[in-house]
C-alpha cells in the first residue's frame, strides 16, 4: 500500500460510454440486485469523461467537490458523496482523501438521453483505479474491471454493463456460466455471430424534456405490480432466446425480441400504480413506420426505447445507407427540432490519464 504523505496527490481520468439495453432491467431487490437478467451493447458516441484530482487531508472521511460541465454542482456532489460513502468499505484506503471531481457528457444534457450508466461507470473506474494505485495493484489484473462493474452497479444498475465493449450481460442466466447478479460480463467473440459485430443505434430525439419518472422510482413500481412475476419470467426467457439468436445470427428473432422487450417495459409503466405514459404520439408514429419499412423493404431494422419517449433505431452496419435514407426522409420530421444522435457499438471505457 502506498504511504499517505503530504505529496500523495495526482490526477486520474477515464471516459466511459453509455449503453443501450436490448433485454431490459426493470425491477430490483436487495442491494441493487436485478429482478431479471439484461443484455445491452455499449455505445461509441454517448459517453461521460470524469477527472479526479486527489490529495490527502487530516480528516477521517472522504470529502469532495463536484464540477459538472465547468460549474460547481452541489446536487450532484451530494449524490456522489452518498454513493462514495456506500461503497467505501470496498475501497478503505481512500479514507481521508479530498477529491475534486470534474465531469462532462459528450451528449447534450437536455437531449433526454439518460446519463447515469456512463456517469456511474466513469466514477467507478476512477475510484477503483485510485484504490489500486493506493494499494500498489495493477489495473491490468483480470479482477479490476469486474470489481468496477460491481461498484458501478451500486450507483446505477445499468452502469454495470457500461464497463465492457460490445454485447454485455448482467444477471444470473442459466446458459451463461460466468453470469452474475453482482456484476456484468462481456459476451465472448464465439458467442456473437458476424451479423451482429457492428450494430448501429441512431437515437431519434422525440422530446428533449426531463424524464417524468426516475428509473429508481420505476424499479420501485415493480414491487407489488400485478404483472411483475410474468414480466420477470418473460425477461428471463427473452434473455435465453437473445443469447441463442446472437450466436446463430438470426436477425428476425433479434428484431422481434428487441421490440418485445421495449414494449413490455412500457406496458409495465402504463399499468403500474401510479401509471406513466412516457411515449409521445410521435414515438408511436415512428415505431409504426419502422415496422412498415421493415415489412416492405426487408431491411433488418428495429426499435428499442428506454424509460422515455426517444426511439433508438437498431440495425447492423451493412444496411446503414438504406436505414439512414429512410430516417432522413421519413422519420426526422417527428423529432424535436429534427434532432438525432448517430451512435453505434463502441470499444468500451478508455483511460485518459
Ligand atoms: O440503471 P437504472 O437504474 O437507471 O435503470 C435502467 C433502466 C432501463 O434503462 C430502462 C433499462 C436498462 O436495462 O438499461
Short mmCIF file of C-alpha atoms and ligand atoms in Angstrom, two decimals:
data_model
loop_
_atom_site.label_atom_id
_atom_site.label_comp_id
_atom_site.label_asym_id
_atom_site.label_seq_id
_atom_site.Cartn_x
_atom_site.Cartn_y
_atom_site.Cartn_z
CA UNK A 1 0.00 0.00 0.00
CA UNK A 2 1.25 3.48 -0.87
CA UNK A 3 2.29 5.56 2.15
CA UNK A 4 -0.01 8.51 2.87
CA UNK A 5 2.15 11.62 2.68
CA UNK A 6 1.52 15.29 2.04
CA UNK A 7 2.74 14.79 -1.53
CA UNK A 8 0.46 11.87 -2.35
CA UNK A 9 -1.59 13.69 -4.92
CA UNK A 10 -2.34 13.35 -8.58
CA UNK A 11 -4.93 13.17 -11.33
CA UNK A 12 -6.76 10.24 -12.93
CA UNK A 13 -9.23 10.49 -15.84
CA UNK A 14 -11.50 7.96 -17.57
CA UNK A 15 -14.02 8.01 -20.39
CA UNK A 16 -16.95 5.60 -20.03
CA UNK A 17 -19.67 5.00 -22.64
CA UNK A 18 -23.40 4.71 -22.16
CA UNK A 19 -25.15 1.52 -23.27
CA UNK A 20 -28.45 0.56 -24.83
CA UNK A 21 -30.35 -2.39 -23.34
CA UNK A 22 -31.99 -4.89 -25.68
CA UNK A 23 -33.25 -7.10 -22.83
CA UNK A 24 -34.36 -4.60 -20.19
CA UNK A 25 -33.58 -4.41 -16.49
CA UNK A 26 -36.69 -3.14 -14.71
CA UNK A 27 -37.20 -4.15 -11.10
CA UNK A 28 -34.66 -4.86 -8.37
CA UNK A 29 -34.27 -6.29 -4.86
CA UNK A 30 -31.72 -6.29 -2.05
CA UNK A 31 -28.69 -4.09 -2.63
CA UNK A 32 -29.18 -3.15 -6.29
CA UNK A 33 -29.65 -6.73 -7.45
CA UNK A 34 -31.64 -7.20 -10.66
CA UNK A 35 -35.03 -8.94 -10.69
CA UNK A 36 -34.14 -10.34 -14.13
CA UNK A 37 -31.08 -10.62 -16.37
CA UNK A 38 -30.46 -7.93 -19.00
CA UNK A 39 -28.33 -7.52 -22.11
CA UNK A 40 -27.03 -4.39 -23.84
CA UNK A 41 -24.36 -3.13 -26.17
CA UNK A 42 -22.01 -0.32 -25.22
CA UNK A 43 -22.13 2.83 -27.30
CA UNK A 44 -19.41 4.83 -29.05
CA UNK A 45 -20.52 8.48 -29.13
CA UNK A 46 -22.54 8.87 -25.92
CA UNK A 47 -20.05 8.89 -23.04
CA UNK A 48 -19.03 10.63 -19.82
CA UNK A 49 -15.49 11.83 -19.11
CA UNK A 50 -14.53 12.25 -15.46
CA UNK A 51 -11.30 13.55 -13.93
CA UNK A 52 -10.28 13.40 -10.30
CA UNK A 53 -7.59 15.44 -8.56
CA UNK A 54 -6.82 13.76 -5.25
CA UNK A 55 -4.89 14.72 -2.13
CA UNK A 56 -4.70 13.65 1.50
CA UNK A 57 -6.31 15.58 4.34
CA UNK A 58 -6.25 15.12 8.13
CA UNK A 59 -9.92 14.09 8.03
CA UNK A 60 -11.12 10.55 8.50
CA UNK A 61 -13.76 10.86 5.78
CA UNK A 62 -13.70 11.32 2.02
CA UNK A 63 -14.52 14.92 1.10
CA UNK A 64 -15.25 16.14 -2.41
CA UNK A 65 -16.10 18.94 -4.79
CA UNK A 66 -18.02 18.12 -7.93
CA UNK A 67 -17.80 20.21 -11.08
CA UNK A 68 -20.23 19.31 -13.86
CA UNK A 69 -19.55 20.80 -17.30
CA UNK A 70 -17.43 23.58 -15.82
CA UNK A 71 -19.77 24.57 -12.95
CA UNK A 72 -19.80 23.52 -9.31
CA UNK A 73 -22.86 21.30 -8.80
CA UNK A 74 -23.98 20.82 -5.18
CA UNK A 75 -26.86 18.46 -6.01
CA UNK A 76 -24.60 16.06 -7.93
CA UNK A 77 -21.92 16.42 -5.22
CA UNK A 78 -24.39 15.21 -2.58
CA UNK A 79 -25.40 12.21 -4.71
CA UNK A 80 -21.78 11.25 -5.38
CA UNK A 81 -20.86 11.71 -1.71
CA UNK A 82 -23.65 9.37 -0.68
CA UNK A 83 -22.51 6.87 -3.34
CA UNK A 84 -18.89 7.01 -2.15
CA UNK A 85 -20.00 6.53 1.49
CA UNK A 86 -21.96 3.44 0.42
CA UNK A 87 -19.03 1.82 -1.36
CA UNK A 88 -16.17 2.98 0.89
CA UNK A 89 -15.93 -0.40 2.65
CA UNK A 90 -14.81 -1.80 -0.76
CA UNK A 91 -12.13 0.92 -1.06
CA UNK A 92 -10.92 1.54 2.52
CA UNK A 93 -7.62 3.16 1.56
CA UNK A 94 -9.47 6.17 0.11
CA UNK A 95 -10.47 7.21 3.64
CA UNK A 96 -9.10 10.69 4.38
CA UNK A 97 -8.86 11.85 0.78
CA UNK A 98 -10.14 15.05 -0.75
CA UNK A 99 -11.37 14.53 -4.30
CA UNK A 100 -12.05 17.23 -6.84
CA UNK A 101 -14.17 15.56 -9.49
CA UNK A 102 -14.95 17.15 -12.86
CA UNK A 103 -17.27 15.55 -15.33
CA UNK A 104 -18.73 16.18 -18.77
CA UNK A 105 -21.02 14.31 -21.14
CA UNK A 106 -20.49 14.05 -24.90
CA UNK A 107 -24.23 14.36 -25.48
CA UNK A 108 -26.30 17.43 -24.64
CA UNK A 109 -27.58 17.43 -21.05
CA UNK A 110 -31.05 18.36 -22.25
CA UNK A 111 -31.29 15.75 -25.02
CA UNK A 112 -33.43 13.40 -22.93
CA UNK A 113 -30.66 10.76 -23.04
CA UNK A 114 -30.06 9.12 -19.66
CA UNK A 115 -26.53 9.60 -18.38
CA UNK A 116 -26.48 7.54 -15.19
CA UNK A 117 -24.88 4.47 -16.85
CA UNK A 118 -21.91 6.39 -18.27
CA UNK A 119 -21.64 8.70 -15.24
CA UNK A 120 -21.50 5.92 -12.62
CA UNK A 121 -19.34 3.82 -14.94
CA UNK A 122 -16.75 6.61 -15.17
CA UNK A 123 -16.96 7.27 -11.42
CA UNK A 124 -16.43 3.59 -10.53
CA UNK A 125 -13.46 3.38 -12.94
CA UNK A 126 -11.84 6.42 -11.34
CA UNK A 127 -12.41 5.27 -7.76
CA UNK A 128 -11.17 1.72 -8.28
CA UNK A 129 -8.17 2.97 -10.28
CA UNK A 130 -7.31 5.32 -7.40
CA UNK A 131 -7.76 2.50 -4.90
CA UNK A 132 -5.50 0.21 -6.97
CA UNK A 133 -2.90 2.99 -7.12
CA UNK A 134 -3.00 3.36 -3.32
CA UNK A 135 -2.72 -0.41 -2.87
CA UNK A 136 0.08 -0.72 -5.45
CA UNK A 137 -2.02 -3.08 -7.60
CA UNK A 138 -2.17 -3.20 -11.40
CA UNK A 139 -5.38 -2.14 -13.15
CA UNK A 140 -4.48 -4.68 -15.85
CA UNK A 141 -5.25 -7.53 -13.48
CA UNK A 142 -8.31 -9.56 -14.52
CA UNK A 143 -10.36 -8.65 -11.45
CA UNK A 144 -10.08 -4.85 -11.93
CA UNK A 145 -12.95 -4.47 -14.42
CA UNK A 146 -15.14 -7.00 -12.64
CA UNK A 147 -14.80 -5.00 -9.42
CA UNK A 148 -15.50 -1.77 -11.32
CA UNK A 149 -18.66 -3.31 -12.78
CA UNK A 150 -19.81 -4.27 -9.29
CA UNK A 151 -19.08 -0.79 -7.91
CA UNK A 152 -20.83 0.86 -10.88
CA UNK A 153 -23.88 -1.38 -10.28
CA UNK A 154 -24.17 0.04 -6.76
CA UNK A 155 -24.59 3.53 -8.30
CA UNK A 156 -26.93 2.58 -11.15
CA UNK A 157 -27.72 -0.99 -12.21
CA UNK A 158 -27.34 -0.37 -15.94
CA UNK A 159 -23.88 1.19 -15.31
CA UNK A 160 -22.54 -2.30 -14.50
CA UNK A 161 -22.87 -3.10 -18.24
CA UNK A 162 -21.01 0.04 -19.47
CA UNK A 163 -17.64 -1.29 -18.26
CA UNK A 164 -17.14 -3.65 -21.21
CA UNK A 165 -17.20 -3.25 -25.00
CA UNK A 166 -19.65 -4.99 -27.35
CA UNK A 167 -22.56 -7.07 -26.04
CA UNK A 168 -22.70 -7.28 -22.25
CA UNK A 169 -24.90 -9.38 -19.95
CA UNK A 170 -25.80 -8.65 -16.35
CA UNK A 171 -27.75 -11.00 -14.06
CA UNK A 172 -27.60 -14.73 -13.39
CA UNK A 173 -28.59 -16.63 -16.53
CA UNK A 174 -28.66 -20.43 -16.69
CA UNK A 175 -26.92 -20.79 -20.04
CA UNK A 176 -24.23 -18.19 -19.35
CA UNK A 177 -21.82 -19.87 -16.95
CA UNK A 178 -19.92 -16.79 -15.72
CA UNK A 179 -23.01 -14.56 -15.39
CA UNK A 180 -23.76 -12.95 -12.05
CA UNK A 181 -26.23 -10.62 -10.32
CA UNK A 182 -23.26 -8.80 -8.75
CA UNK A 183 -21.51 -7.65 -11.92
CA UNK A 184 -21.81 -7.74 -15.71
CA UNK A 185 -19.80 -9.88 -18.15
CA UNK A 186 -18.90 -9.26 -21.80
CA UNK A 187 -20.05 -11.85 -24.36
CA UNK A 188 -17.17 -13.70 -25.98
CA UNK A 189 -16.45 -13.44 -29.71
CA UNK A 190 -17.59 -17.05 -30.13
CA UNK A 191 -20.98 -16.09 -28.65
CA UNK A 192 -21.68 -13.39 -31.25
CA UNK A 193 -22.30 -14.19 -34.93
CA UNK A 194 -20.63 -11.99 -37.58
CA UNK A 195 -24.09 -10.49 -38.40
CA UNK A 196 -24.02 -8.63 -35.07
CA UNK A 197 -20.38 -7.49 -34.85
CA UNK A 198 -21.13 -3.90 -35.81
CA UNK A 199 -24.50 -2.59 -34.70
CA UNK A 200 -25.76 0.94 -35.13
CA UNK A 201 -28.03 2.88 -32.78
CA UNK A 202 -29.49 6.05 -34.27
CA UNK A 203 -31.24 7.85 -31.44
CA UNK A 204 -34.25 9.90 -32.51
CA UNK A 205 -34.95 12.69 -30.03
CA UNK A 206 -38.75 12.85 -29.93
CA UNK A 207 -38.70 15.04 -26.82
CA UNK A 208 -35.79 16.65 -25.00
CA UNK A 209 -37.72 17.19 -21.75
CA UNK A 210 -36.77 15.79 -18.34
CA UNK A 211 -37.99 12.26 -17.75
CA UNK A 212 -41.37 12.01 -15.91
CA UNK A 213 -40.20 9.05 -13.86
CA UNK A 214 -36.71 8.48 -12.48
CA UNK A 215 -35.54 4.89 -13.01
CA UNK A 216 -35.17 4.38 -9.23
CA UNK A 217 -38.89 5.17 -8.87
CA UNK A 218 -39.61 2.95 -11.89
CA UNK A 219 -37.87 -0.08 -10.35
CA UNK A 220 -39.85 0.56 -7.16
CA UNK A 221 -43.13 0.41 -9.14
CA UNK A 222 -42.40 -3.24 -9.95
CA UNK A 223 -42.77 -4.14 -6.27
CA UNK A 224 -46.37 -5.27 -5.96
CA UNK A 225 -47.06 -4.73 -9.68
CA UNK A 226 -49.77 -7.25 -10.70
CA UNK A 227 -47.75 -8.39 -13.74
CA UNK A 228 -44.30 -8.39 -12.12
CA UNK A 229 -43.92 -12.18 -11.90
CA UNK A 230 -44.91 -12.67 -15.54
CA UNK A 231 -42.59 -9.86 -16.66
CA UNK A 232 -39.55 -11.24 -14.82
CA UNK A 233 -40.27 -14.66 -16.34
CA UNK A 234 -40.61 -13.16 -19.82
CA UNK A 235 -37.32 -11.24 -19.47
CA UNK A 236 -35.54 -14.45 -18.40
CA UNK A 237 -36.92 -16.27 -21.46
CA UNK A 238 -36.08 -13.37 -23.78
CA UNK A 239 -32.54 -13.37 -22.41
CA UNK A 240 -32.10 -17.07 -23.27
CA UNK A 241 -33.62 -16.54 -26.72
CA UNK A 242 -31.48 -13.46 -27.37
CA UNK A 243 -28.27 -15.28 -26.44
CA UNK A 244 -29.14 -18.12 -28.83
CA UNK A 245 -30.07 -15.63 -31.55
CA UNK A 246 -26.82 -13.68 -31.19
CA UNK A 247 -24.87 -16.90 -31.54
CA UNK A 248 -26.84 -18.19 -34.54
CA UNK A 249 -27.06 -14.84 -36.35
CA UNK A 250 -30.84 -14.77 -36.74
CA UNK A 251 -31.76 -11.14 -37.46
CA UNK A 252 -35.54 -11.72 -37.49
CA UNK A 253 -35.54 -13.18 -33.99
CA UNK A 254 -33.18 -10.42 -32.84
CA UNK A 255 -35.61 -7.72 -34.02
CA UNK A 256 -38.67 -9.44 -32.55
CA UNK A 257 -37.10 -9.91 -29.12
CA UNK A 258 -35.70 -6.35 -29.05
CA UNK A 259 -39.08 -4.75 -29.84
CA UNK A 260 -40.94 -7.10 -27.50
CA UNK A 261 -38.66 -6.03 -24.62
CA UNK A 262 -39.10 -2.31 -25.29
CA UNK A 263 -42.89 -2.58 -25.46
CA UNK A 264 -43.06 -4.79 -22.35
CA UNK A 265 -41.06 -2.20 -20.39
CA UNK A 266 -43.58 0.47 -21.38
CA UNK A 267 -46.54 -1.87 -20.73
CA UNK A 268 -45.23 -2.24 -17.16
CA UNK A 269 -45.07 1.53 -16.72
CA UNK A 270 -48.52 2.10 -18.22
CA UNK A 271 -50.11 -0.48 -15.91
CA UNK A 272 -48.31 0.41 -12.67
CA UNK A 273 -49.77 2.48 -9.83
CA UNK A 274 -49.21 5.34 -10.39
CA UNK A 275 -49.21 4.84 -14.14
CA UNK A 276 -46.81 6.52 -16.58
CA UNK A 277 -47.37 7.27 -20.25
CA UNK A 278 -43.86 8.09 -21.37
CA UNK A 279 -44.36 7.56 -25.09
CA UNK A 280 -45.43 10.59 -27.15
CA UNK A 281 -47.72 10.39 -30.20
CA UNK A 282 -44.63 10.83 -32.39
CA UNK A 283 -42.90 7.88 -30.67
CA UNK A 284 -45.80 5.66 -31.80
CA UNK A 285 -45.76 7.04 -35.35
CA UNK A 286 -42.02 6.32 -35.61
CA UNK A 287 -42.40 2.75 -34.29
CA UNK A 288 -45.19 2.03 -36.75
CA UNK A 289 -43.18 3.49 -39.64
CA UNK A 290 -40.14 1.38 -38.75
CA UNK A 291 -42.27 -1.78 -38.78
CA UNK A 292 -43.87 -0.88 -42.13
CA UNK A 293 -40.49 -0.03 -43.67
CA UNK A 294 -39.05 -3.34 -42.47
CA UNK A 295 -42.01 -5.27 -43.89
CA UNK A 296 -41.87 -3.59 -47.27
CA UNK A 297 -38.12 -3.29 -47.78
CA UNK A 298 -36.97 -6.43 -45.88
CA UNK A 299 -34.19 -4.26 -44.44
CA UNK A 300 -33.33 -5.54 -40.91
CA UNK A 301 -34.08 -2.55 -38.69
CA UNK A 302 -35.97 -2.38 -35.39
CA UNK A 303 -36.52 -0.07 -32.44
CA UNK A 304 -35.92 -0.07 -28.74
CA UNK A 305 -36.89 2.51 -26.11
CA UNK A 306 -35.72 3.28 -22.58
CA UNK A 307 -37.86 4.91 -19.91
CA UNK A 308 -38.71 7.92 -22.08
CA UNK A 309 -40.16 8.91 -25.46
CA UNK A 310 -36.97 8.77 -27.59
CA UNK A 311 -36.59 5.97 -30.12
CA UNK A 312 -33.35 4.03 -30.61
CA UNK A 313 -33.22 2.70 -34.17
CA UNK A 314 -31.13 -0.50 -34.10
CA UNK A 315 -29.64 -2.10 -37.24
CA UNK A 316 -26.47 -3.82 -38.49
CA UNK A 317 -23.89 -1.59 -40.14
CA UNK A 318 -24.25 -3.35 -43.51
CA UNK A 319 -27.68 -1.67 -44.06
CA UNK A 320 -26.57 1.77 -42.85
CA UNK A 321 -27.17 3.58 -46.15
CA UNK A 322 -30.76 2.32 -46.59
CA UNK A 323 -31.69 3.00 -42.96
CA UNK A 324 -30.13 6.49 -42.85
CA UNK A 325 -32.01 7.47 -46.03
CA UNK A 326 -35.24 6.20 -44.51
CA UNK A 327 -34.59 8.08 -41.25
CA UNK A 328 -33.79 11.31 -43.05
CA UNK A 329 -36.73 11.12 -45.47
CA UNK A 330 -39.45 9.68 -43.24
CA UNK A 331 -38.63 9.94 -39.53
CA UNK A 332 -36.75 13.15 -38.77
CA UNK A 333 -39.90 15.27 -39.07
CA UNK A 334 -41.21 13.54 -35.94
CA UNK A 335 -38.15 14.55 -33.87
CA UNK A 336 -37.94 17.67 -31.72
CA UNK A 337 -36.00 20.27 -33.74
CA UNK A 338 -35.03 17.45 -36.17
CA UNK A 339 -32.56 16.27 -33.52
CA UNK A 340 -30.93 12.84 -33.65
CA UNK A 341 -27.70 11.21 -32.44
CA UNK A 342 -25.72 8.92 -34.71
CA UNK A 343 -24.33 6.21 -32.47
CA UNK A 344 -23.31 2.57 -32.57
CA UNK A 345 -21.40 -0.18 -30.85
CA UNK A 346 -18.21 1.06 -29.19
CA UNK A 347 -14.96 -0.21 -27.78
CA UNK A 348 -15.71 0.27 -24.07
CA UNK A 349 -14.08 2.56 -21.49
CA UNK A 350 -10.76 4.28 -22.04
CA UNK A 351 -8.23 5.66 -19.56
CA UNK A 352 -7.39 9.27 -20.43
CA UNK A 353 -4.62 9.98 -17.98
O1 LIG B 1 -29.72 1.70 -14.20
P1 LIG B 1 -31.02 2.33 -13.98
O2 LIG B 1 -31.46 2.18 -12.55
O3 LIG B 1 -31.02 3.76 -14.47
O4 LIG B 1 -32.13 1.55 -14.85
C1 LIG B 1 -32.09 1.47 -16.24
C2 LIG B 1 -33.37 1.00 -16.77
C3 LIG B 1 -33.51 0.96 -18.29
O5 LIG B 1 -32.62 1.86 -18.91
C4 LIG B 1 -34.93 1.35 -18.66
C5 LIG B 1 -33.28 -0.45 -18.84
C6 LIG B 1 -31.86 -0.94 -18.88
O6 LIG B 1 -31.68 -2.15 -18.71
O7 LIG B 1 -30.93 -0.15 -19.13
#
